[in-house]
PDB file of C-alpha atoms and ligand atoms in Angstrom:
ATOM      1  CA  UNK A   1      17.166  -2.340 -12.650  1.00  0.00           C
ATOM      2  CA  UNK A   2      18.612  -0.904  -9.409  1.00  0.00           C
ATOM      3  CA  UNK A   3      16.706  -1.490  -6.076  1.00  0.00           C
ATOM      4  CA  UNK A   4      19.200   0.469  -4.125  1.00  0.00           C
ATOM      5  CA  UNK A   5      17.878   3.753  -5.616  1.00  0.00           C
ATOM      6  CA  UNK A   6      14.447   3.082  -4.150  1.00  0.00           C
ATOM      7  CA  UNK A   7      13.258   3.004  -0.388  1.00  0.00           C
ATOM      8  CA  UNK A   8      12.408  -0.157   0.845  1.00  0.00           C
ATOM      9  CA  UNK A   9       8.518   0.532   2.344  1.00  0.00           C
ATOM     10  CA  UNK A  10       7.136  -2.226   5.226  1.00  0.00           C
ATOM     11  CA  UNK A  11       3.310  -0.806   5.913  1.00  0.00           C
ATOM     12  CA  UNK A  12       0.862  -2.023   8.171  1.00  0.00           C
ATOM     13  CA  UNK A  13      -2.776  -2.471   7.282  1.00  0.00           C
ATOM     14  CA  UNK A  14      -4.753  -2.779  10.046  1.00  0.00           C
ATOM     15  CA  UNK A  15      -8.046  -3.158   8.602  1.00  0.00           C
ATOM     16  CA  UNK A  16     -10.933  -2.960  10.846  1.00  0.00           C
ATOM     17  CA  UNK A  17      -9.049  -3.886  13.585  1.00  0.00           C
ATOM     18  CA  UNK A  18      -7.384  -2.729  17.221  1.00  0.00           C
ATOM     19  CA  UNK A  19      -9.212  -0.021  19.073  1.00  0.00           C
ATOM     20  CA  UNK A  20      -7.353   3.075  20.688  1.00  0.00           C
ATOM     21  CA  UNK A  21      -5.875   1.135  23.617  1.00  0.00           C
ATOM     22  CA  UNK A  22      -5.344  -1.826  21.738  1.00  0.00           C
ATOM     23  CA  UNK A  23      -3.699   0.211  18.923  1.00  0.00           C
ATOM     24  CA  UNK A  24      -1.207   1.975  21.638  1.00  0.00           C
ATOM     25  CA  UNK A  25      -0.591  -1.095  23.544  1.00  0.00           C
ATOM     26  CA  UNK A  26       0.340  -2.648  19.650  1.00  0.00           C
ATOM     27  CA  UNK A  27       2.658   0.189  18.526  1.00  0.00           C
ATOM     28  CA  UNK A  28       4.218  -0.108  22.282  1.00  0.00           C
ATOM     29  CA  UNK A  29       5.372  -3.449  21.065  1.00  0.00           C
ATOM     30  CA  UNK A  30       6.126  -2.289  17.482  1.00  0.00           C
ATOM     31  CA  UNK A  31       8.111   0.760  18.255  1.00  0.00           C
ATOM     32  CA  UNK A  32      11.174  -0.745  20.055  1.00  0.00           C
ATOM     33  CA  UNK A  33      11.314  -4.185  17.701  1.00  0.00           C
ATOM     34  CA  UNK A  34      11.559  -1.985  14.433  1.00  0.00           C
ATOM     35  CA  UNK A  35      13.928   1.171  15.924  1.00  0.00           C
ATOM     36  CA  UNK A  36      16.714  -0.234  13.753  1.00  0.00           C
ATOM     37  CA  UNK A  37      15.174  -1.001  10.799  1.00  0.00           C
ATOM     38  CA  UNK A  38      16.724  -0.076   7.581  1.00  0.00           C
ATOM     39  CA  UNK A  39      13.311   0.538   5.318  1.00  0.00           C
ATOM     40  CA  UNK A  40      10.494   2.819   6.254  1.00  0.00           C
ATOM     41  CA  UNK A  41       7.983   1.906   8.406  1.00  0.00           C
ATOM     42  CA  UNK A  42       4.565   2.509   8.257  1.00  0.00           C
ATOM     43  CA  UNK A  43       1.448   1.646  10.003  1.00  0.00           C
ATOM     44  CA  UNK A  44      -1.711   2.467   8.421  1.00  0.00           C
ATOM     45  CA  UNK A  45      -4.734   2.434  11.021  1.00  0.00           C
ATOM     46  CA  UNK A  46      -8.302   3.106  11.620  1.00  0.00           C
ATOM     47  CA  UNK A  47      -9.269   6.607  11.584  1.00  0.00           C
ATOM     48  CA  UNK A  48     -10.111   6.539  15.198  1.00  0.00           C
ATOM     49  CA  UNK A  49      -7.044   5.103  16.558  1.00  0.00           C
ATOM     50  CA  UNK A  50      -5.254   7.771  14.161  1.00  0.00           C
ATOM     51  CA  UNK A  51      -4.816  10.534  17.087  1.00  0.00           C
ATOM     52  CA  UNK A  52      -3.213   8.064  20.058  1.00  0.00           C
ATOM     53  CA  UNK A  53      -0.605   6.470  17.102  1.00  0.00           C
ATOM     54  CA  UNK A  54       0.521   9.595  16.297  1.00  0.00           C
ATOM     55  CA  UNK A  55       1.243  10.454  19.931  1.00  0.00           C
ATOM     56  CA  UNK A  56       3.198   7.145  20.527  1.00  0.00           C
ATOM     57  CA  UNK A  57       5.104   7.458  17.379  1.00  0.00           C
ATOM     58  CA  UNK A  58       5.835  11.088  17.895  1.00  0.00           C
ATOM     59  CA  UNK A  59       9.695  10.675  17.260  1.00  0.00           C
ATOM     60  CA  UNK A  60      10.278   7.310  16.227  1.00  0.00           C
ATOM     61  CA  UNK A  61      10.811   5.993  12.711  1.00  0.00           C
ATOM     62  CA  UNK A  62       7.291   4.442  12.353  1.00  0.00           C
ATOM     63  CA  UNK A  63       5.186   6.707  10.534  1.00  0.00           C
ATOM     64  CA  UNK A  64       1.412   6.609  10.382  1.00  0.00           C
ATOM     65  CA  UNK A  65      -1.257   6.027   7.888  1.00  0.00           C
ATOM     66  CA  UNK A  66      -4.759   5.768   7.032  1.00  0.00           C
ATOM     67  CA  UNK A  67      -6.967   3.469   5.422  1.00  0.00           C
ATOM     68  CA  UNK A  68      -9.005   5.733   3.053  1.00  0.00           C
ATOM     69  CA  UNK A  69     -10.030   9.284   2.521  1.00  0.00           C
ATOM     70  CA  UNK A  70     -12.444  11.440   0.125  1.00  0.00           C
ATOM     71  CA  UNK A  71     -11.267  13.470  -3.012  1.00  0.00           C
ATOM     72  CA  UNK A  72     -14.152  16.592  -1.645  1.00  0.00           C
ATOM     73  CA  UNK A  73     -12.759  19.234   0.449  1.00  0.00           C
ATOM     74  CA  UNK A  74     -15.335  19.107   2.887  1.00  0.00           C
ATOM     75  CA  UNK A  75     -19.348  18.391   1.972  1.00  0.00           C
ATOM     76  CA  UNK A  76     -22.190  16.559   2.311  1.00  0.00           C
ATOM     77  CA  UNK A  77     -20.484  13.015   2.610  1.00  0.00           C
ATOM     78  CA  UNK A  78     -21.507  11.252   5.674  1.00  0.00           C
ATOM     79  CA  UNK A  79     -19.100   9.190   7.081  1.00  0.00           C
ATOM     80  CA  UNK A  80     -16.131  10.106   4.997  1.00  0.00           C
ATOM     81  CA  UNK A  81     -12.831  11.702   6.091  1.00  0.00           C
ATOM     82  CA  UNK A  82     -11.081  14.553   3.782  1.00  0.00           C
ATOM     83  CA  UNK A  83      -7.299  15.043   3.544  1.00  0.00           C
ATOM     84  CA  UNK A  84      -7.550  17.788   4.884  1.00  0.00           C
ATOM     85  CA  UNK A  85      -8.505  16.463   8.221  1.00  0.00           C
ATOM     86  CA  UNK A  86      -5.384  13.598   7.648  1.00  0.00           C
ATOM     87  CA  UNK A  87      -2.991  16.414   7.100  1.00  0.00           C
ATOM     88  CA  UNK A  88      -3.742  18.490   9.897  1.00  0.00           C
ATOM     89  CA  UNK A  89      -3.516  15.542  12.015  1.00  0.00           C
ATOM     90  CA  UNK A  90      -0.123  15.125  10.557  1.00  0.00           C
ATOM     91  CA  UNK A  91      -0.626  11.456   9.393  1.00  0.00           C
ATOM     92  CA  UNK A  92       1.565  11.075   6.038  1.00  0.00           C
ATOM     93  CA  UNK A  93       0.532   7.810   4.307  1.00  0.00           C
ATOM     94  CA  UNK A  94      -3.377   7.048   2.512  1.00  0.00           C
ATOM     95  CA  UNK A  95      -4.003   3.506   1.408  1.00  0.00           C
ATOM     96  CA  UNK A  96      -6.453   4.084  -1.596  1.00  0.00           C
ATOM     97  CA  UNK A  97      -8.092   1.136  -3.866  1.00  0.00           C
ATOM     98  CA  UNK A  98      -7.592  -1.636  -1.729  1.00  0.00           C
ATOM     99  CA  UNK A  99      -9.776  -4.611  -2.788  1.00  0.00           C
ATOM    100  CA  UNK A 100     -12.206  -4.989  -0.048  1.00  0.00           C
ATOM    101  CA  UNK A 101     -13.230  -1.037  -0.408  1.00  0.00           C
ATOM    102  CA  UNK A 102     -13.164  -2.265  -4.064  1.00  0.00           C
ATOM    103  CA  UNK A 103     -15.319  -5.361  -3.551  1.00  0.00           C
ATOM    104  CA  UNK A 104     -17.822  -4.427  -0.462  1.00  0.00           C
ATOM    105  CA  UNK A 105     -18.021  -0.916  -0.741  1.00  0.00           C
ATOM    106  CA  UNK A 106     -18.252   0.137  -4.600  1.00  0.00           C
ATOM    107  CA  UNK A 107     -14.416   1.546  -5.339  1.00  0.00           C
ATOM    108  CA  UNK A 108     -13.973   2.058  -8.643  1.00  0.00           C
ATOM    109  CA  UNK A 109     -10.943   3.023 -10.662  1.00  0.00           C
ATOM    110  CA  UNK A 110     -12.981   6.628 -11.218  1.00  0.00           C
ATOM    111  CA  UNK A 111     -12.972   7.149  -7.693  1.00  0.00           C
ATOM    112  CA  UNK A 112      -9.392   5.920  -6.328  1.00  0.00           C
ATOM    113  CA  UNK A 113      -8.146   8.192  -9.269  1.00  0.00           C
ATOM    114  CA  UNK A 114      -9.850  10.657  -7.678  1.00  0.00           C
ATOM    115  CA  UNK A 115      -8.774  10.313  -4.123  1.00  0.00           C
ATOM    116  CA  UNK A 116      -5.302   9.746  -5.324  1.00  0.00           C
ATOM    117  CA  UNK A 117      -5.025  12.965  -6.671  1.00  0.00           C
ATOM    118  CA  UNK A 118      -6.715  14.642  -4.171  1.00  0.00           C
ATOM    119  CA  UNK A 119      -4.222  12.879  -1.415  1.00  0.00           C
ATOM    120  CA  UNK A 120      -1.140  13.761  -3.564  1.00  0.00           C
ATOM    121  CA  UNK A 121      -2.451  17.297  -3.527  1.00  0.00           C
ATOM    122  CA  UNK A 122      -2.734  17.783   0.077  1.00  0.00           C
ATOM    123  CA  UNK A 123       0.351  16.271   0.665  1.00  0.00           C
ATOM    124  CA  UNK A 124       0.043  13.161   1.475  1.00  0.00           C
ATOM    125  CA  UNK A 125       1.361  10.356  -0.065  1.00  0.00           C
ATOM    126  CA  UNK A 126      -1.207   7.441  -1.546  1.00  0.00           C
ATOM    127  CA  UNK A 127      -0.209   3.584  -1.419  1.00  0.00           C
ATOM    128  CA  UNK A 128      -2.442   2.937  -4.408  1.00  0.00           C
ATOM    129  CA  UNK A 129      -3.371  -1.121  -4.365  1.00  0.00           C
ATOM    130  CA  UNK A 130      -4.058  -2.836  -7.444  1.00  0.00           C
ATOM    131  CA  UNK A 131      -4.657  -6.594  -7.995  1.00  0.00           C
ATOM    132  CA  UNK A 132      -6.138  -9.407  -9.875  1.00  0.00           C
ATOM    133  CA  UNK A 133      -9.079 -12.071  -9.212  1.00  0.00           C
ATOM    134  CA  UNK A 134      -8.427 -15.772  -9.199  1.00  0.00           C
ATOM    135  CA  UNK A 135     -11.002 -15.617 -11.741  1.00  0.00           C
ATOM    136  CA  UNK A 136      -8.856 -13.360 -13.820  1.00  0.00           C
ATOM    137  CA  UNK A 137      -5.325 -14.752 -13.514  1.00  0.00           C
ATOM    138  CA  UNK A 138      -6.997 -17.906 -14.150  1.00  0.00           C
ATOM    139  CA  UNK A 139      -8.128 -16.215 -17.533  1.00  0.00           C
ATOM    140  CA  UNK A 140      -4.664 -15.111 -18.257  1.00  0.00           C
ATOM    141  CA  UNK A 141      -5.583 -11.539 -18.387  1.00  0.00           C
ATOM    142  CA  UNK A 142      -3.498 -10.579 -14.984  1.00  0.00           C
ATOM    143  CA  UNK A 143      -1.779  -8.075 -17.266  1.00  0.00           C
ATOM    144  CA  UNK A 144      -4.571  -6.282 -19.148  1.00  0.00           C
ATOM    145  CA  UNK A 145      -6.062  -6.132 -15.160  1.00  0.00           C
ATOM    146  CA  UNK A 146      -2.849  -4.064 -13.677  1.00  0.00           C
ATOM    147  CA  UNK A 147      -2.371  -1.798 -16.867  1.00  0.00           C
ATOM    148  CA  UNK A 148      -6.186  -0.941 -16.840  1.00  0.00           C
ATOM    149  CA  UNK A 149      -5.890  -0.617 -12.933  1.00  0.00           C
ATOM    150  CA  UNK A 150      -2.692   1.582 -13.361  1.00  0.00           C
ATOM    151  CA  UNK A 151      -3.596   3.563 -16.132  1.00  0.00           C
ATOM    152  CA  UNK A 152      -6.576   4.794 -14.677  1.00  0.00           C
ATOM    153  CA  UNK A 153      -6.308   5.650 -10.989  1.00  0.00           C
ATOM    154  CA  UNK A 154      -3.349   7.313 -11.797  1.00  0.00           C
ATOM    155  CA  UNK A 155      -4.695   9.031 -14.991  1.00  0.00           C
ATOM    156  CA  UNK A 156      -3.783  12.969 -14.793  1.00  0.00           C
ATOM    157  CA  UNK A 157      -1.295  12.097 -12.326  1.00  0.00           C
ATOM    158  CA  UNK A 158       2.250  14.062 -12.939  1.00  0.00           C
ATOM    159  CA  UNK A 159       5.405  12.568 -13.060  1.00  0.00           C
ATOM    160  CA  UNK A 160       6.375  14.038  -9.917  1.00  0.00           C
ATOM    161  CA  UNK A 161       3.451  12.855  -8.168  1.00  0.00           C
ATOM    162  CA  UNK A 162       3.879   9.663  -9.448  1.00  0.00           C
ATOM    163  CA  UNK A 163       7.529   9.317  -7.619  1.00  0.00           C
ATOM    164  CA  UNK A 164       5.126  10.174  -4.185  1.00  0.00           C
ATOM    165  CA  UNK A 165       2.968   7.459  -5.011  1.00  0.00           C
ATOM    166  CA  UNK A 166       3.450   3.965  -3.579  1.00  0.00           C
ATOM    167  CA  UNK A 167       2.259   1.090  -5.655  1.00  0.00           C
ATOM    168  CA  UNK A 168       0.774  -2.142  -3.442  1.00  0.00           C
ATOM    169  CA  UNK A 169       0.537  -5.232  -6.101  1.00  0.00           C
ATOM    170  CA  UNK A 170      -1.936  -6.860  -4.029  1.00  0.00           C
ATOM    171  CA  UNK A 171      -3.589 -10.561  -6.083  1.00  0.00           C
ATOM    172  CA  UNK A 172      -7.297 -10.456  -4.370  1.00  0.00           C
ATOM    173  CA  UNK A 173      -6.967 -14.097  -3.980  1.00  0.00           C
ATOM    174  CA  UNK A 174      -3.763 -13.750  -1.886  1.00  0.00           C
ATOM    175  CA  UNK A 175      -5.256 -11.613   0.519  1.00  0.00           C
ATOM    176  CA  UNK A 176      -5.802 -13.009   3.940  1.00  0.00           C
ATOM    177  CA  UNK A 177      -6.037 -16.665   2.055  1.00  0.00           C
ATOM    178  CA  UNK A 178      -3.238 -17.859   3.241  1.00  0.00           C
ATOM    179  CA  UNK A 179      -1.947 -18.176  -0.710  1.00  0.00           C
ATOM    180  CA  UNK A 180       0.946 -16.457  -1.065  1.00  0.00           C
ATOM    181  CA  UNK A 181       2.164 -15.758  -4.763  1.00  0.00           C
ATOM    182  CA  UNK A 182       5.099 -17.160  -5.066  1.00  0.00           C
ATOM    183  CA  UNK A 183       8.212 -15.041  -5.435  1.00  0.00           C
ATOM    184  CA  UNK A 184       8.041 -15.298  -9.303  1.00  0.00           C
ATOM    185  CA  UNK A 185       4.868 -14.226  -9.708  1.00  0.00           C
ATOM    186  CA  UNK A 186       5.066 -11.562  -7.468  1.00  0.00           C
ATOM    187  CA  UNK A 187       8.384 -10.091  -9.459  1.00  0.00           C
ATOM    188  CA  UNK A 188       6.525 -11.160 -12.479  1.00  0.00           C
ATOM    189  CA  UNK A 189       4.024  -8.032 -11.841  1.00  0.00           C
ATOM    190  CA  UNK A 190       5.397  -5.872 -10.005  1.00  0.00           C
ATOM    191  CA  UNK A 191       7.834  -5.783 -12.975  1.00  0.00           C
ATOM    192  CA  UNK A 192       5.068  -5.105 -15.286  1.00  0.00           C
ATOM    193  CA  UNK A 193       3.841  -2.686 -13.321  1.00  0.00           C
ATOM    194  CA  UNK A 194       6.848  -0.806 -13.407  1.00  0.00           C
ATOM    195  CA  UNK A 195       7.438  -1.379 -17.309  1.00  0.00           C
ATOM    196  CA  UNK A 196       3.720   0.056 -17.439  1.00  0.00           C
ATOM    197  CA  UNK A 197       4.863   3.124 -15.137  1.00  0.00           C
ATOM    198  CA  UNK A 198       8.010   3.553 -17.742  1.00  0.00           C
ATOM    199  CA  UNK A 199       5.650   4.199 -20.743  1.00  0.00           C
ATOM    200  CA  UNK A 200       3.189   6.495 -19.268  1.00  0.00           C
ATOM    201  CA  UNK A 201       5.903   8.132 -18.127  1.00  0.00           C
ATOM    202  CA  UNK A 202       9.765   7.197 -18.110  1.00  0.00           C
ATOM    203  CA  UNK A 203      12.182   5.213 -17.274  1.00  0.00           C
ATOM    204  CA  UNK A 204      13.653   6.969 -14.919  1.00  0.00           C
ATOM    205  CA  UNK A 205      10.060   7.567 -13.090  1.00  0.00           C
ATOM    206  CA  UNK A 206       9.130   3.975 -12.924  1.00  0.00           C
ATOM    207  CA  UNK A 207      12.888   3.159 -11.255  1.00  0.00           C
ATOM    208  CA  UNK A 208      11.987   5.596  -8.834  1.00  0.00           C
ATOM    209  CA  UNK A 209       8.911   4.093  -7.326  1.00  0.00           C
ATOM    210  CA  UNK A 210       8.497   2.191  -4.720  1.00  0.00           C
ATOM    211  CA  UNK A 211       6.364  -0.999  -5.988  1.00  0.00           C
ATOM    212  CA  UNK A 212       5.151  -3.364  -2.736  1.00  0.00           C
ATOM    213  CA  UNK A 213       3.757  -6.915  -2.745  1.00  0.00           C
ATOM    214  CA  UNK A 214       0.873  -7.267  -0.571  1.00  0.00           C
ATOM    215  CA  UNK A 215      -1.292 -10.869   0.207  1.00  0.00           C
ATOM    216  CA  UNK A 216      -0.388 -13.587   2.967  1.00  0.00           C
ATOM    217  CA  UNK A 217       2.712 -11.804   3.307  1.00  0.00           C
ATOM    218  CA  UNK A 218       4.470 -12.607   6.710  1.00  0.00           C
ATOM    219  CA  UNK A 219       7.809 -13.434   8.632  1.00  0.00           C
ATOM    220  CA  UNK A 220       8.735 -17.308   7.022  1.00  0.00           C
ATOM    221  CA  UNK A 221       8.006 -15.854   3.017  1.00  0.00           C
ATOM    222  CA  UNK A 222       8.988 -11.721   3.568  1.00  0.00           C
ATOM    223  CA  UNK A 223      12.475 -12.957   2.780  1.00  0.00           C
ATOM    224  CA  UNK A 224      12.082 -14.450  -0.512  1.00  0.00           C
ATOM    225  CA  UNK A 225       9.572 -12.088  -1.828  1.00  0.00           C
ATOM    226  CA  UNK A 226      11.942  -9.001  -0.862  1.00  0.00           C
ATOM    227  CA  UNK A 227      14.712 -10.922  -2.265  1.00  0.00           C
ATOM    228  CA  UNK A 228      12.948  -9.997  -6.090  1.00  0.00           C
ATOM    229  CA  UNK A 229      14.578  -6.989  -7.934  1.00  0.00           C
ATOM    230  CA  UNK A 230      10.937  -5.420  -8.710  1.00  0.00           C
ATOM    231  CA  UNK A 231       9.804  -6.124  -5.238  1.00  0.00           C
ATOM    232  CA  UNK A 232      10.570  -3.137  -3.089  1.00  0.00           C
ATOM    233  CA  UNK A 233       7.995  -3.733   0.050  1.00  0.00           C
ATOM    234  CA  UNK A 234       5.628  -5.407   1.156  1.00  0.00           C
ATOM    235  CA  UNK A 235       1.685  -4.019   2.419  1.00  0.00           C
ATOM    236  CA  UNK A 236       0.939  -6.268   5.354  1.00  0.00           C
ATOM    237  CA  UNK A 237      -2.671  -7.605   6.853  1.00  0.00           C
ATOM    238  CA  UNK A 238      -2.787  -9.768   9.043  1.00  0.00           C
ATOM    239  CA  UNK A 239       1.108 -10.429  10.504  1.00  0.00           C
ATOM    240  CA  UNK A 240       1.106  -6.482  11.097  1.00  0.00           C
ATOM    241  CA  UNK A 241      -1.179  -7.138  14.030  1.00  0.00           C
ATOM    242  CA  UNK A 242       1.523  -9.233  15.527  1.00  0.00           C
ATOM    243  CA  UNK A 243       4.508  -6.662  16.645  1.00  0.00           C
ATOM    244  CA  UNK A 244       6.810  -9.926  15.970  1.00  0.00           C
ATOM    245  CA  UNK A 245       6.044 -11.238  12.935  1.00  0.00           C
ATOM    246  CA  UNK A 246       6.010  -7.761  11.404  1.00  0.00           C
ATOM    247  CA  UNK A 247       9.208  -6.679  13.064  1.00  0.00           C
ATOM    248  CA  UNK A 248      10.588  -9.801  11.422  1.00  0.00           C
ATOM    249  CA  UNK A 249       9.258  -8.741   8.066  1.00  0.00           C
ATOM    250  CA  UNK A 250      10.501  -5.323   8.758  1.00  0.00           C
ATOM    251  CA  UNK A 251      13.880  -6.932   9.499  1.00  0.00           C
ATOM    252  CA  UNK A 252      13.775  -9.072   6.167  1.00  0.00           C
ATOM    253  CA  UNK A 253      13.335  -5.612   4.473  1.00  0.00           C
ATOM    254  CA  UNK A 254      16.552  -3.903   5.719  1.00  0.00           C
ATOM    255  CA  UNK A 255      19.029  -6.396   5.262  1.00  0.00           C
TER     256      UNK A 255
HETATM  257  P1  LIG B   1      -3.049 -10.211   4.505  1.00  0.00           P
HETATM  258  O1  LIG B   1      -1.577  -9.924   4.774  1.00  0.00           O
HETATM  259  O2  LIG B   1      -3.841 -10.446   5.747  1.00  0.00           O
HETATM  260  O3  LIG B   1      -3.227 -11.248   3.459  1.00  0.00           O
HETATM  261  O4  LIG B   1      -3.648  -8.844   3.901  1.00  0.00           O
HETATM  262  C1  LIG B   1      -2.975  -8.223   2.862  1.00  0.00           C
HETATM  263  C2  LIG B   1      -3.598  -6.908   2.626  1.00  0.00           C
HETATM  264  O5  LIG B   1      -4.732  -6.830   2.179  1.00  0.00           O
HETATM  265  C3  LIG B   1      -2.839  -5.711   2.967  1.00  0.00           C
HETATM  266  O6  LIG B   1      -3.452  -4.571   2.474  1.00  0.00           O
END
C-alpha cells in the first residue's frame, strides 16, 4: 500500500446550507487559511451559490463542487440540474449517493450508477458516497453493504473512469451524530473498499483512487483518521461551515 501515489482530497459538503452572500463571505475566510495546503481542496455547494464560488475561487487552489446532478441531458425533470449545466459553469467535482438523497429523497444504487456515469462522461469528476446503517453494522453485514454499494453504482464504469472517481466511505450513523468511527474502523473499510476496487478491476486501479472518510469528521479527530494508510481524505459536513476547523482539517491532510 502506498498513500504517496494518491492525492490527498479535503471536500466540503455544504448541504442545504449558506446562501450566496453567506457562501462568499465563507470562502473569503476559507481561501486565505487553506492557500498552502498540500491536498486538494474542494468545496461542494448548493447549486445556487455555485456561480459567486466560482468567482471567488477563480485562481486559488479551492476548487468547487456540487451536491447532485441528473444522468438526462436535458428533459422533462423539474427541479433537476444536468452536467451539462455544471460543466459549462466550470464547477469540477459532483457528490453523488450521499445518504440523505439516499434516505429522504429515493436514491438508489440504479440511479447514482447512473449519474455517475453520466458525470464521468461530461467531465466531471463524481465523489461517489457509500455507507452502512447502525442497523447494518450492528448485523455484521458492513461488508456485503459497501461491495453491493460499490459494485453497483459503479457497474459499467471503466477502469479509467474509475481512477476519476472519488470514493466517500461515509457510516450513515456517523453523519452529523457526533459518532465518529474510530480510526480502525474507518481503515477497516476503506481498505475493503479498495480490495473490492482491486477485483473488479486491478490492483493497480484500486491504489490509484482516492478513498475519503466522511461522518463527524472535524479538526481534534482529522489527524488520526488521515493518519490510516487506506484513508486518503476526508468529505466534511458540518466543520466545513467553519473556515477554521476545516482549514485545520485541511492542514491535518497535508502534513
Ligand atoms: P458531518 O461531517 O456533519 O457528520 O457530515 C458528513 C457528511 O455527510 C459529509 O458528506
Amino acid at each position: 500500500m502506498d498513500k504517496t501515489k494518491r492525492k490527498a482530497i479535503i471536500a466540503g459538503n455544504w448541504k442545504m446550507n449558506k446562501t450566496p452572500s453567506e457562501a462568499k463571505a465563507l470562502l473569503t475566510d476559507i481561501i486565505p487559511a487553506v492557500k498552502d495546503a498540500d491536498c486538494e481542496v474542494i468545496a461542494c455547494v448548493p447549486y445556487v451559490d455555485l456561480s459567486v464560488a466560482l468567482e471567488v475561487t477563480k485562481g486559488t487552489n479551492v476548487k468547487i463542487g456540487a451536491e447532485n446532478c441528473h444522468w438526462a441531458e436535458s428533459g422533462a425533470f423539474t427541479g433537476e440540474i444536468s452536467t451539462g449545466m455544471l460543466k459549462e459553469m466550470g464547477v469540477e467535482y459532483v457528490v453523488l449517493g450521499h445518504s440523505e438523497r439516499r434516505q429522504y429523497f429515493g436514491e438508489t444504487d440504479e440511479t447514482v450508477n447512473k449519474r455517475t456515469k453520466a458525470a464521468l462522461a461530461a467531465g466531471l469528476k463524481p465523489i461517489v458516497c457509500v455507507g452502512e446503517l447502525l442497523w447494518e453494522r450492528e448485523c455484521d453485514i458492513t461488508e456485503e453493504v459497501i461491495a453491493r454499494q460499490i459494485k453497483l453504482d459503479l457497474f459499467d464504469v471503466c477502469a479509467e473512469d474509475v481512477k476519476k472517481t472519488v470514493i466517500a466511505y461515509e457510516p450513515v450513523w456517523a453523519i452529523g451524530t457526533g459518532k465518529t468511527a474510530t480510526a480502525e474502523q474507518a481503515e477497516e473499510v476503506c481498505a475493503f473498499i479498495r480490495a473490492t476496487l482491486a477485483k473488479l478491476y486491478s490492483e493497480e486501479v484500486a491504489q490509484a483512487v482516492t478513498i475519503q472518510y466522511g461522518g463527524s469528521m472535524n479538526n481534534s479527530n482529522a489527524d488520526e483518521l488521515l493518519s490510516k494508510t487506506n484513508v486518503d481524505g476526508g468529505l466534511i459536513g458540518g466543520a466545513s461551515l467553519v473556515a477554521e476547523k476545516f482549514a485545520a482539517i485541511v492542514k491535518a491532510a497535508s502534513k
